[in-house]
Amino acid sequence: LLESGNAYEVDGNVYFAVESFPGYGRLSGNTLDQLRAGHRQEQPDPRKRHHADFALWKAAGPGRLVKWPSPWGDGYPGWHIECSAMSLATLGEHIDVHTGGEDNVFPHHEDEIAQSAPIVGEVPARHWVHGEFLLMAGRKMAKSAGNFQRVTELADRGIDPLAFRYLTLTSRYARKLDYSDRSIQAAAAAIGSLRAG
């Protein structure tokens, strides 16, 4: 990416230059003009050529325990490059379906496309499928919100963990699913009926 002009290095950090990729924003519907500086942090990083440029490699600061040597000094991979590297190494240059939650569309999957396409010659996945959020009492289920439940907790309550799988299959992937005691109990009853069948 450095050799092709899609990336540049500053102070041991390697950034992807979004302006070098004409298709940037196509998946999410964003344009570089729409993206405002500081949308992810208060102050844009002054080392970046464009505020939407993203890190492929980050320099390890003092005290950083997890780091690897590189031509730019000790550091670690950026979030987006990890996924592209794993996909290329295990699945190959082109895959049929790439999935994730709707919150991965931008910037994560947009950045995966931008950094992978110059290497493989085209968008790396034929189809991008994004699932909606799982809700609990009408709010997005998240550890940070404290409104989540582990599948192991279902088993502890005597509910077959397959009931959760059944529940998720009752909703289309692109629709929100509201998880509740009532919905998991209904799914458990449905599993019981199928087994008794």
XYZ file of N, CA, C and O in Angstrom:
788
model
N 0.828 -1.195 0.000
C 0.000 0.000 0.000
C 0.873 1.260 0.000
O 0.491 2.263 -0.593
N 2.014 1.174 0.681
C 2.949 2.301 0.645
C 3.491 2.502 -0.765
O 3.542 3.624 -1.272
N 3.880 1.399 -1.404
C 4.453 1.486 -2.754
C 3.446 1.988 -3.778
O 3.815 2.690 -4.720
N 2.191 1.656 -3.618
C 1.163 2.073 -4.580
C 0.665 3.494 -4.319
O -0.148 4.015 -5.082
N 1.103 4.109 -3.228
C 0.658 5.460 -2.899
C -0.657 5.508 -2.135
O -1.220 6.573 -1.932
N -1.136 4.338 -1.685
C -2.377 4.299 -0.914
C -2.149 4.515 0.577
O -3.108 4.623 1.339
N -0.884 4.536 0.990
C -0.571 4.705 2.412
C 0.683 5.548 2.553
O 1.463 5.702 1.603
N 0.872 6.084 3.748
C 2.053 6.891 4.046
C 2.431 6.686 5.508
O 1.605 6.284 6.330
N 3.687 6.957 5.828
C 4.205 6.740 7.189
C 4.562 8.078 7.821
O 5.147 8.949 7.183
N 4.191 8.239 9.073
C 4.556 9.421 9.858
C 4.878 8.968 11.274
O 4.033 8.368 11.947
N 6.090 9.214 11.728
C 6.497 8.919 13.113
C 6.220 7.471 13.533
O 5.766 7.208 14.645
N 6.458 6.525 12.623
C 6.252 5.115 12.946
C 4.825 4.639 12.797
O 4.519 3.468 13.007
N 3.913 5.541 12.439
C 2.515 5.186 12.164
C 2.329 5.113 10.649
O 2.856 5.957 9.917
N 1.591 4.130 10.186
C 1.283 4.020 8.761
C -0.212 4.243 8.601
O -1.022 3.559 9.227
N -0.565 5.222 7.785
C -1.958 5.588 7.569
C -2.390 5.255 6.147
O -1.614 5.397 5.204
N -3.648 4.839 5.995
C -4.222 4.669 4.673
C -4.735 6.025 4.230
O -5.445 6.713 4.974
N -4.401 6.418 2.994
C -4.829 7.707 2.443
C -6.165 7.528 1.741
O -6.221 7.025 0.615
N -7.260 7.910 2.381
C -8.596 7.670 1.827
C -8.807 8.363 0.480
O -9.546 7.858 -0.366
N -8.148 9.480 0.270
C -8.310 10.185 -1.006
C -7.688 9.421 -2.166
O -8.004 9.686 -3.319
N -6.852 8.417 -1.869
C -6.223 7.611 -2.923
C -7.152 6.514 -3.439
O -6.850 5.859 -4.429
N -8.273 6.314 -2.763
C -9.200 5.243 -3.133
C -10.533 5.858 -3.576
O -11.340 6.264 -2.740
N -10.786 5.920 -4.896
C -11.990 6.589 -5.400
C -13.307 5.997 -4.903
O -14.309 6.696 -4.819
N -13.340 4.722 -4.530
C -14.579 4.100 -4.081
C -14.859 4.261 -2.606
O -15.825 3.689 -2.089
N -14.041 5.066 -1.911
C -14.223 5.200 -0.472
C -15.590 5.808 -0.163
O -15.943 6.871 -0.677
N -16.368 5.110 0.648
C -17.686 5.584 1.039
C -18.827 4.915 0.301
O -19.991 5.099 0.651
N -18.521 4.123 -0.722
C -19.584 3.518 -1.532
C -20.464 2.568 -0.716
O -21.675 2.560 -0.866
N -19.872 1.759 0.160
C -20.647 0.807 0.958
C -21.584 1.518 1.926
O -22.756 1.176 2.054
N -21.084 2.520 2.608
C -21.850 3.206 3.654
C -22.670 4.389 3.152
O -23.527 4.895 3.863
N -22.377 4.834 1.934
C -23.077 6.008 1.413
C -22.447 7.312 1.862
O -22.991 8.386 1.617
N -21.294 7.241 2.523
C -20.591 8.449 2.957
C -19.738 8.991 1.816
O -19.307 8.255 0.943
N -19.487 10.275 1.859
C -18.508 10.879 0.961
C -17.478 11.583 1.837
O -17.770 11.938 2.985
N -16.311 11.791 1.284
C -15.264 12.459 2.062
C -15.685 13.873 2.449
O -15.314 14.375 3.502
N -16.504 14.508 1.603
C -16.991 15.855 1.926
C -17.940 15.847 3.129
O -17.999 16.806 3.887
N -18.693 14.749 3.300
C -19.655 14.663 4.404
C -18.990 14.382 5.734
O -19.540 14.717 6.780
N -17.841 13.706 5.704
C -17.179 13.326 6.950
C -16.542 14.550 7.573
O -15.699 15.200 6.973
N -16.959 14.867 8.769
C -16.419 16.051 9.423
C -15.215 15.695 10.277
O -15.160 14.626 10.889
N -14.278 16.584 10.324
C -13.082 16.382 11.146
C -13.484 16.300 12.608
O -14.350 17.030 13.064
N -12.863 15.378 13.322
C -13.120 15.239 14.741
C -14.339 14.408 15.069
O -14.766 14.381 16.218
N -14.916 13.701 14.080
C -16.121 12.918 14.366
C -15.838 11.723 15.266
O -16.741 11.206 15.887
N -14.575 11.291 15.365
C -14.245 10.152 16.227
C -13.488 10.583 17.478
O -13.383 9.841 18.424
N -12.934 11.764 17.461
C -12.247 12.319 18.622
C -12.365 13.832 18.525
O -12.671 14.350 17.470
N -12.128 14.500 19.609
C -12.325 15.955 19.596
C -11.361 16.670 18.659
O -11.746 17.542 17.918
N -10.095 16.305 18.698
C -9.081 16.953 17.886
C -8.587 15.975 16.832
O -8.104 14.908 17.155
N -8.683 16.312 15.547
C -8.138 15.430 14.514
C -6.624 15.279 14.675
O -5.946 16.196 15.133
N -6.116 14.116 14.316
C -4.682 13.833 14.418
C -3.942 14.690 13.394
O -4.160 14.548 12.188
N -3.065 15.589 13.830
C -2.381 16.500 12.900
C -1.394 15.782 11.968
O -0.966 16.363 10.969
N -1.062 14.528 12.289
C -0.139 13.789 11.417
C -0.830 13.277 10.159
O -0.166 12.907 9.190
N -2.148 13.238 10.152
C -2.881 12.706 9.004
C -3.017 13.762 7.902
O -3.232 14.940 8.182
N -2.927 13.296 6.666
C -3.124 14.196 5.521
C -4.595 14.583 5.377
O -4.919 15.689 4.986
N -5.482 13.638 5.629
C -6.923 13.877 5.597
C -7.479 13.333 6.908
O -7.057 12.269 7.361
N -8.398 14.025 7.523
C -8.877 13.609 8.840
C -9.497 12.214 8.843
O -9.554 11.563 9.883
N -9.967 11.711 7.681
C -10.577 10.376 7.635
C -9.555 9.268 7.388
O -9.916 8.093 7.422
N -8.294 9.623 7.143
C -7.264 8.590 6.982
C -7.243 7.737 8.241
O -7.484 8.226 9.342
N -6.963 6.442 8.082
C -7.000 5.538 9.227
C -5.705 4.758 9.338
O -4.973 4.578 8.369
N -5.417 4.308 10.552
C -4.150 3.645 10.853
C -4.133 2.200 10.368
O -5.031 1.420 10.680
N -3.092 1.869 9.617
C -2.816 0.488 9.249
C -1.861 -0.124 10.272
O -1.952 -1.306 10.595
N -0.955 0.703 10.777
C 0.044 0.290 11.765
C 0.227 1.445 12.731
O 0.329 2.598 12.319
N 0.251 1.129 14.026
C 0.408 2.169 15.043
C 1.726 1.993 15.773
O 2.075 0.874 16.173
N 2.439 3.066 15.952
C 3.681 3.025 16.708
C 3.384 2.707 18.165
O 2.429 3.226 18.738
N 4.186 1.832 18.730
C 4.013 1.475 20.148
C 4.601 2.581 21.002
O 5.755 2.925 20.864
N 3.799 3.117 21.840
C 4.289 4.141 22.752
C 5.025 3.505 23.922
O 5.062 2.275 24.052
N 5.582 4.310 24.788
C 6.292 3.776 25.946
C 5.332 2.969 26.839
O 4.188 3.352 27.048
N 5.798 1.837 27.291
C 5.005 1.003 28.176
C 4.042 0.068 27.465
O 3.342 -0.707 28.114
N 3.968 0.129 26.152
C 3.077 -0.762 25.401
C 3.643 -2.179 25.462
O 4.765 -2.431 25.047
N 2.893 -3.114 26.014
C 3.374 -4.483 26.186
C 3.226 -5.328 24.927
O 4.116 -6.094 24.583
N 2.097 -5.206 24.247
C 1.870 -5.996 23.047
C 2.339 -5.179 21.843
O 1.724 -4.180 21.480
N 3.439 -5.616 21.254
C 4.011 -4.901 20.117
C 4.896 -5.857 19.330
O 5.334 -6.884 19.840
N 5.129 -5.495 18.068
C 5.963 -6.296 17.194
C 6.922 -5.379 16.447
O 6.605 -4.215 16.193
N 8.085 -5.905 16.053
C 9.021 -5.102 15.259
C 8.484 -4.931 13.832
O 7.776 -5.799 13.317
N 8.784 -3.812 13.230
C 8.382 -3.544 11.847
C 9.419 -2.616 11.220
O 10.269 -2.072 11.926
N 9.340 -2.405 9.910
C 10.265 -1.447 9.273
C 10.123 -0.032 9.818
O 11.008 0.791 9.641
N 9.020 0.262 10.498
C 8.761 1.613 11.012
C 8.995 1.708 12.516
O 8.675 2.702 13.135
N 9.495 0.623 13.107
C 9.705 0.572 14.554
C 8.680 -0.341 15.205
O 7.776 -0.857 14.555
N 8.834 -0.547 16.499
C 7.895 -1.400 17.220
C 6.496 -0.797 17.171
O 6.319 0.413 17.301
N 5.516 -1.671 16.988
C 4.144 -1.197 16.925
C 3.169 -2.350 16.880
O 3.506 -3.491 17.216
N 1.967 -2.049 16.439
C 0.906 -3.057 16.382
C -0.070 -2.666 15.262
O -0.173 -1.502 14.878
N -0.806 -3.673 14.730
C -1.693 -3.386 13.601
C -2.924 -2.589 14.013
O -3.407 -2.695 15.134
N -3.417 -1.796 13.079
C -4.673 -1.089 13.274
C -5.828 -2.077 13.239
O -5.711 -3.178 12.701
N -6.951 -1.681 13.783
C -8.119 -2.556 13.910
C -8.565 -3.110 12.559
O -8.821 -4.300 12.415
N -8.663 -2.272 11.549
C -9.195 -2.702 10.260
C -8.246 -3.654 9.539
O -8.687 -4.609 8.912
N -6.956 -3.418 9.631
C -5.991 -4.246 8.901
C -5.935 -5.661 9.466
O -5.681 -6.616 8.743
N -6.206 -5.811 10.749
C -6.214 -7.155 11.342
C -7.225 -8.036 10.628
O -6.941 -9.178 10.272
N -8.417 -7.513 10.386
C -9.475 -8.304 9.750
C -9.129 -8.625 8.305
O -9.331 -9.752 7.849
N -8.612 -7.657 7.574
C -8.237 -7.911 6.185
C -7.120 -8.946 6.107
O -7.154 -9.837 5.260
N -6.141 -8.846 6.983
C -5.021 -9.800 6.971
C -5.509 -11.213 7.278
O -5.115 -12.176 6.603
N -6.375 -11.354 8.280
C -6.892 -12.684 8.620
C -7.731 -13.251 7.479
O -7.634 -14.429 7.142
N -8.556 -12.421 6.873
C -9.405 -12.870 5.776
C -8.565 -13.316 4.581
O -8.797 -14.379 4.006
N -7.576 -12.510 4.211
C -6.711 -12.866 3.084
C -5.934 -14.151 3.368
O -5.794 -15.007 2.492
N -5.455 -14.299 4.585
C -4.645 -15.470 4.932
C -5.467 -16.752 5.009
O -4.989 -17.819 4.628
N -6.697 -16.666 5.495
C -7.476 -17.889 5.711
C -8.524 -18.156 4.637
O -8.850 -19.310 4.377
N -9.068 -17.109 4.019
C -10.152 -17.293 3.048
C -9.758 -16.980 1.611
O -10.493 -17.296 0.689
N -8.635 -16.313 1.428
C -8.194 -15.961 0.078
C -8.540 -14.530 -0.278
O -9.067 -13.772 0.532
N -8.242 -14.186 -1.526
C -8.403 -12.801 -1.973
C -9.852 -12.382 -2.184
O -10.176 -11.205 -2.128
N -10.708 -13.339 -2.481
C -12.104 -13.001 -2.769
C -13.018 -13.937 -1.995
O -12.815 -15.143 -1.983
N -14.025 -13.368 -1.361
C -15.011 -14.185 -0.659
C -16.399 -13.786 -1.145
O -16.599 -12.684 -1.656
N -17.335 -14.698 -0.989
C -18.694 -14.420 -1.462
C -19.462 -13.513 -0.515
O -20.103 -12.559 -0.941
N -19.405 -13.819 0.789
C -20.217 -13.084 1.760
C -19.358 -12.634 2.938
O -18.619 -13.432 3.511
N -19.460 -11.379 3.286
C -18.790 -10.817 4.465
C -19.899 -10.298 5.367
O -20.761 -9.549 4.928
N -19.895 -10.719 6.611
C -20.976 -10.335 7.523
C -20.465 -9.483 8.674
O -19.259 -9.364 8.895
N -21.388 -8.939 9.404
C -21.074 -8.157 10.591
C -22.323 -7.429 11.049
O -23.361 -7.473 10.380
N -22.215 -6.761 12.162
C -23.317 -5.952 12.656
C -23.418 -4.663 11.876
O -22.453 -4.216 11.256
N -24.591 -4.031 11.917
C -24.776 -2.792 11.164
C -23.813 -1.688 11.616
O -23.488 -0.792 10.858
N -23.324 -1.799 12.844
C -22.377 -0.798 13.326
C -20.988 -0.979 12.724
O -20.112 -0.140 12.933
N -20.775 -2.055 11.948
C -19.492 -2.278 11.278
C -19.429 -1.676 9.875
O -18.353 -1.606 9.286
N -20.572 -1.242 9.337
C -20.586 -0.708 7.975
C -19.564 0.421 7.848
O -18.714 0.413 6.955
N -19.666 1.401 8.725
C -18.706 2.503 8.735
C -18.242 2.759 10.160
O -19.072 2.820 11.058
N -16.965 2.826 10.353
C -15.915 2.853 9.344
C -15.293 1.487 9.032
O -14.555 1.354 8.070
N -15.587 0.465 9.844
C -14.801 -0.768 9.762
C -14.831 -1.440 8.389
O -13.783 -1.664 7.786
N -16.008 -1.774 7.880
C -16.044 -2.468 6.601
C -15.661 -1.553 5.449
O -15.048 -1.993 4.476
N -15.993 -0.293 5.568
C -15.567 0.674 4.552
C -14.044 0.711 4.466
O -13.461 0.721 3.374
N -13.389 0.692 5.619
C -11.927 0.722 5.654
C -11.327 -0.598 5.189
O -10.276 -0.624 4.540
N -11.986 -1.717 5.502
C -11.512 -3.019 5.006
C -11.502 -3.041 3.482
O -10.557 -3.527 2.863
N -12.562 -2.526 2.876
C -12.636 -2.479 1.415
C -11.510 -1.618 0.863
O -10.799 -2.017 -0.063
N -11.353 -0.426 1.431
C -10.363 0.524 0.927
C -8.943 -0.039 0.982
O -8.165 0.130 0.042
N -8.601 -0.739 2.048
C -7.226 -1.233 2.180
C -7.006 -2.544 1.429
O -5.880 -2.876 1.068
N -8.065 -3.321 1.204
C -7.922 -4.613 0.526
C -8.014 -4.507 -0.989
O -7.290 -5.201 -1.706
N -8.903 -3.668 -1.488
C -9.125 -3.573 -2.933
C -7.861 -3.235 -3.726
O -7.626 -3.849 -4.775
N -7.000 -2.310 -3.270
C -5.780 -2.053 -4.043
C -4.840 -3.262 -4.108
O -4.053 -3.394 -5.040
N -4.945 -4.157 -3.146
C -4.086 -5.343 -3.111
C -4.645 -6.462 -3.982
O -3.920 -7.088 -4.749
N -5.955 -6.716 -3.876
C -6.556 -7.842 -4.610
C -7.161 -7.423 -5.946
O -7.575 -8.277 -6.724
N -7.238 -6.135 -6.229
C -7.712 -5.665 -7.519
C -9.193 -5.366 -7.612
O -9.664 -4.900 -8.652
N -9.946 -5.635 -6.558
C -11.377 -5.330 -6.534
C -11.877 -5.413 -5.099
O -11.136 -5.794 -4.203
N -13.137 -5.079 -4.885
C -13.730 -5.208 -3.558
C -13.591 -6.671 -3.139
O -13.917 -7.568 -3.916
N -13.086 -6.943 -1.932
C -12.757 -8.316 -1.556
C -13.942 -9.254 -1.327
O -13.776 -10.465 -1.331
N -15.138 -8.729 -1.136
C -16.318 -9.578 -0.912
C -17.396 -9.216 -1.928
O -17.604 -8.044 -2.242
N -18.074 -10.237 -2.412
C -19.144 -10.028 -3.390
C -20.388 -9.425 -2.735
O -21.051 -8.573 -3.295
N -20.695 -9.885 -1.519
C -21.879 -9.399 -0.804
C -21.488 -9.009 0.620
O -20.741 -9.726 1.279
N -22.058 -7.901 1.092
C -21.844 -7.434 2.457
C -23.187 -7.511 3.161
O -24.150 -6.880 2.741
N -23.260 -8.317 4.216
C -24.514 -8.550 4.923
C -24.367 -8.048 6.353
O -23.472 -8.487 7.083
N -25.239 -7.132 6.742
C -25.136 -6.518 8.068
C -26.389 -6.788 8.887
O -27.494 -6.459 8.473
N -26.166 -7.382 10.042
C -27.267 -7.694 10.943
C -27.632 -6.498 11.800
O -26.774 -5.693 12.165
N -28.896 -6.402 12.109
C -29.385 -5.344 12.996
C -29.008 -5.656 14.437
O -28.567 -6.759 14.756
N -29.243 -4.715 15.299
C -28.906 -4.872 16.705
C -29.890 -5.800 17.420
O -31.072 -5.857 17.088
N -29.371 -6.490 18.403
C -30.198 -7.267 19.317
C -30.594 -6.299 20.430
O -29.734 -5.625 21.013
N -31.876 -6.211 20.690
C -32.381 -5.289 21.708
C -32.770 -6.047 22.963
O -33.133 -7.216 22.913
N -32.708 -5.366 24.071
C -33.217 -5.896 25.326
C -34.068 -4.791 25.927
O -33.555 -3.700 26.188
N -35.343 -5.053 26.053
C -36.295 -4.052 26.542
C -36.228 -2.777 25.692
O -36.240 -1.674 26.207
N -36.098 -2.960 24.384
C -36.117 -1.836 23.461
C -34.823 -1.074 23.297
O -34.754 -0.142 22.510
N -33.775 -1.447 24.039
C -32.467 -0.767 23.934
C -31.428 -1.728 23.386
O -31.483 -2.930 23.663
N -30.470 -1.213 22.621
C -29.400 -2.038 22.067
C -28.717 -2.796 23.201
O -28.309 -2.215 24.200
N -28.614 -4.110 23.023
C -27.949 -4.929 24.032
C -26.441 -4.684 23.932
O -25.859 -4.777 22.862
N -25.830 -4.342 25.056
C -24.398 -4.057 25.068
C -23.845 -4.228 26.472
O -24.521 -3.897 27.453
N -22.627 -4.730 26.527
C -21.967 -4.859 27.834
C -21.876 -3.502 28.524
O -22.113 -3.385 29.715
N -21.522 -2.488 27.733
C -21.347 -1.155 28.315
C -22.643 -0.614 28.911
O -22.612 0.172 29.848
N -23.779 -1.037 28.380
C -25.071 -0.584 28.904
C -25.528 -1.446 30.075
O -26.468 -1.101 30.781
N -24.866 -2.580 30.277
C -25.214 -3.471 31.376
C -26.503 -4.241 31.139
O -27.047 -4.835 32.060
N -26.998 -4.222 29.923
C -28.252 -4.923 29.616
C -27.986 -6.104 28.664
O -28.395 -6.106 27.526
N -27.282 -7.061 29.149
C -26.979 -8.222 28.334
C -27.101 -9.475 29.172
O -27.112 -9.434 30.397
N -27.211 -10.593 28.473
C -27.293 -11.876 29.151
C -26.465 -12.876 28.357
O -26.522 -12.890 27.131
N -25.704 -13.689 29.054
C -24.893 -14.709 28.395
C -25.731 -15.968 28.180
O -26.638 -16.267 28.969
N -25.386 -16.704 27.134
C -26.084 -17.959 26.851
C -25.910 -18.925 28.016
O -26.825 -19.676 28.362
N -24.761 -18.881 28.680
C -24.544 -19.766 29.832
C -25.538 -19.475 30.945
O -25.903 -20.370 31.701
N -25.991 -18.211 31.047
C -26.982 -17.855 32.054
C -28.336 -18.495 31.748
O -29.103 -18.802 32.668
N -28.628 -18.698 30.465
C -29.861 -19.395 30.100
C -29.816 -20.819 30.629
O -30.778 -21.301 31.222
N -28.696 -21.484 30.410
C -28.549 -22.870 30.889
C -28.684 -22.916 32.404
O -29.320 -23.834 32.949
N -28.104 -21.926 33.089
C -28.221 -21.871 34.552
C -29.680 -21.733 34.998
O -30.045 -22.181 36.078
N -30.503 -21.106 34.152
C -31.929 -20.927 34.462
C -32.772 -22.109 33.985
O -33.993 -22.088 34.090
N -32.109 -23.139 33.415
C -32.833 -24.318 32.948
C -33.421 -24.172 31.554
O -34.273 -24.961 31.146
N -32.967 -23.162 30.824
C -33.449 -22.949 29.458
C -32.412 -23.505 28.495
O -31.221 -23.208 28.607
N -32.857 -24.307 27.550
C -31.975 -24.883 26.540
C -31.324 -23.746 25.746
O -32.033 -22.898 25.183
N -30.002 -23.681 25.689
C -29.336 -22.611 24.927
C -29.747 -22.573 23.451
O -29.673 -21.523 22.817
N -30.210 -23.709 22.905
C -30.683 -23.698 21.524
C -31.927 -22.826 21.352
O -32.249 -22.421 20.233
N -32.599 -22.524 22.449
C -33.758 -21.637 22.377
C -33.339 -20.258 21.877
O -34.065 -19.614 21.117
N -32.149 -19.803 22.284
C -31.670 -18.505 21.801
C -31.408 -18.573 20.298
O -31.777 -17.666 19.556
N -30.793 -19.653 19.855
C -30.551 -19.804 18.417
C -31.880 -19.804 17.661
O -32.023 -19.167 16.633
N -32.862 -20.529 18.188
C -34.177 -20.572 17.558
C -34.786 -19.166 17.506
O -35.331 -18.748 16.484
N -34.671 -18.444 18.617
C -35.215 -17.089 18.672
C -34.597 -16.209 17.590
O -35.300 -15.468 16.904
N -33.292 -16.290 17.408
C -32.640 -15.447 16.399
C -33.099 -15.815 14.994
O -33.137 -14.963 14.114
N -33.454 -17.075 14.789
C -33.920 -17.501 13.468
C -35.347 -17.061 13.171
O -35.811 -17.183 12.041
N -36.054 -16.538 14.169
C -37.430 -16.071 13.953
C -37.470 -14.654 13.390
O -38.543 -14.152 13.059
N -36.316 -14.016 13.296
C -36.264 -12.649 12.800
C -35.271 -12.567 11.651
O -34.216 -13.210 11.682
N -35.578 -11.796 10.647
C -34.658 -11.591 9.526
C -33.429 -10.855 10.052
O -33.535 -9.982 10.913
N -32.269 -11.200 9.506
C -31.013 -10.635 10.010
C -30.986 -9.111 9.989
O -30.338 -8.483 10.819
N -31.684 -8.490 9.056
C -31.640 -7.028 8.925
C -32.754 -6.331 9.712
O -33.008 -5.153 9.504
N -33.396 -7.057 10.614
C -34.435 -6.462 11.466
C -34.005 -6.559 12.922
O -33.383 -7.525 13.330
N -34.381 -5.568 13.684
C -34.077 -5.594 15.114
C -34.835 -6.745 15.765
O -35.958 -7.054 15.383
N -34.213 -7.369 16.752
C -34.843 -8.443 17.502
C -34.831 -8.046 18.968
O -33.775 -7.736 19.518
N -36.000 -8.023 19.576
C -36.100 -7.629 20.981
C -36.101 -8.889 21.839
O -37.037 -9.683 21.803
N -35.034 -9.060 22.600
C -34.872 -10.200 23.494
C -35.545 -9.860 24.830
O -35.365 -8.772 25.361
N -36.335 -10.804 25.344
C -36.970 -10.614 26.644
C -37.199 -11.984 27.259
O -37.075 -13.009 26.584
N -37.573 -12.009 28.526
C -37.906 -13.289 29.168
C -39.047 -13.970 28.416
O -39.026 -15.179 28.199
N -40.000 -13.162 27.996
C -41.158 -13.716 27.288
C -40.742 -14.336 25.950
O -41.177 -15.434 25.603
N -39.886 -13.635 25.173
C -39.502 -14.151 23.855
C -38.625 -15.397 23.970
O -38.768 -16.332 23.184
N -37.739 -15.460 24.982
C -36.890 -16.645 25.132
C -37.703 -17.835 25.642
O -37.462 -18.979 25.249
N -38.691 -17.575 26.495
C -39.573 -18.642 26.973
C -40.393 -19.212 25.807
O -40.581 -20.429 25.702
N -40.883 -18.339 24.937
C -41.655 -18.789 23.772
C -40.776 -19.620 22.840
O -41.215 -20.647 22.303
N -39.529 -19.193 22.656
C -38.601 -19.946 21.806
C -38.293 -21.307 22.425
O -38.217 -22.321 21.719
N -38.134 -21.346 23.745
C -37.875 -22.627 24.439
C -39.076 -23.559 24.278
O -38.900 -24.771 24.049
N -40.292 -23.017 24.378
C -41.493 -23.829 24.198
C -41.570 -24.368 22.777
O -41.940 -25.540 22.557
N -41.189 -23.535 21.800
C -41.214 -23.969 20.392
C -40.212 -25.096 20.152
O -40.515 -26.069 19.470
N -39.029 -24.985 20.760
C -38.010 -26.050 20.650
C -38.574 -27.334 21.257
O -38.419 -28.419 20.690
N -39.207 -27.208 22.402
C -39.816 -28.381 23.050
C -40.864 -29.050 22.167
O -40.917 -30.277 22.047
N -41.684 -28.244 21.519
C -42.720 -28.768 20.618
C -42.107 -29.480 19.420
O -42.574 -30.551 19.000
N -41.050 -28.910 18.870
C -40.373 -29.532 17.722
C -39.773 -30.886 18.120
O -39.859 -31.857 17.366
N -39.200 -30.920 19.292
C -38.591 -32.176 19.753
C -39.650 -33.251 20.060
O -39.422 -34.428 19.837
N -40.803 -32.805 20.566
C -41.871 -33.749 20.897
C -42.570 -34.261 19.647
O -43.124 -35.358 19.641
N -42.515 -33.419 18.570
C -43.128 -33.601 17.294
C -43.488 -34.914 16.867
O -44.161 -35.508 16.260
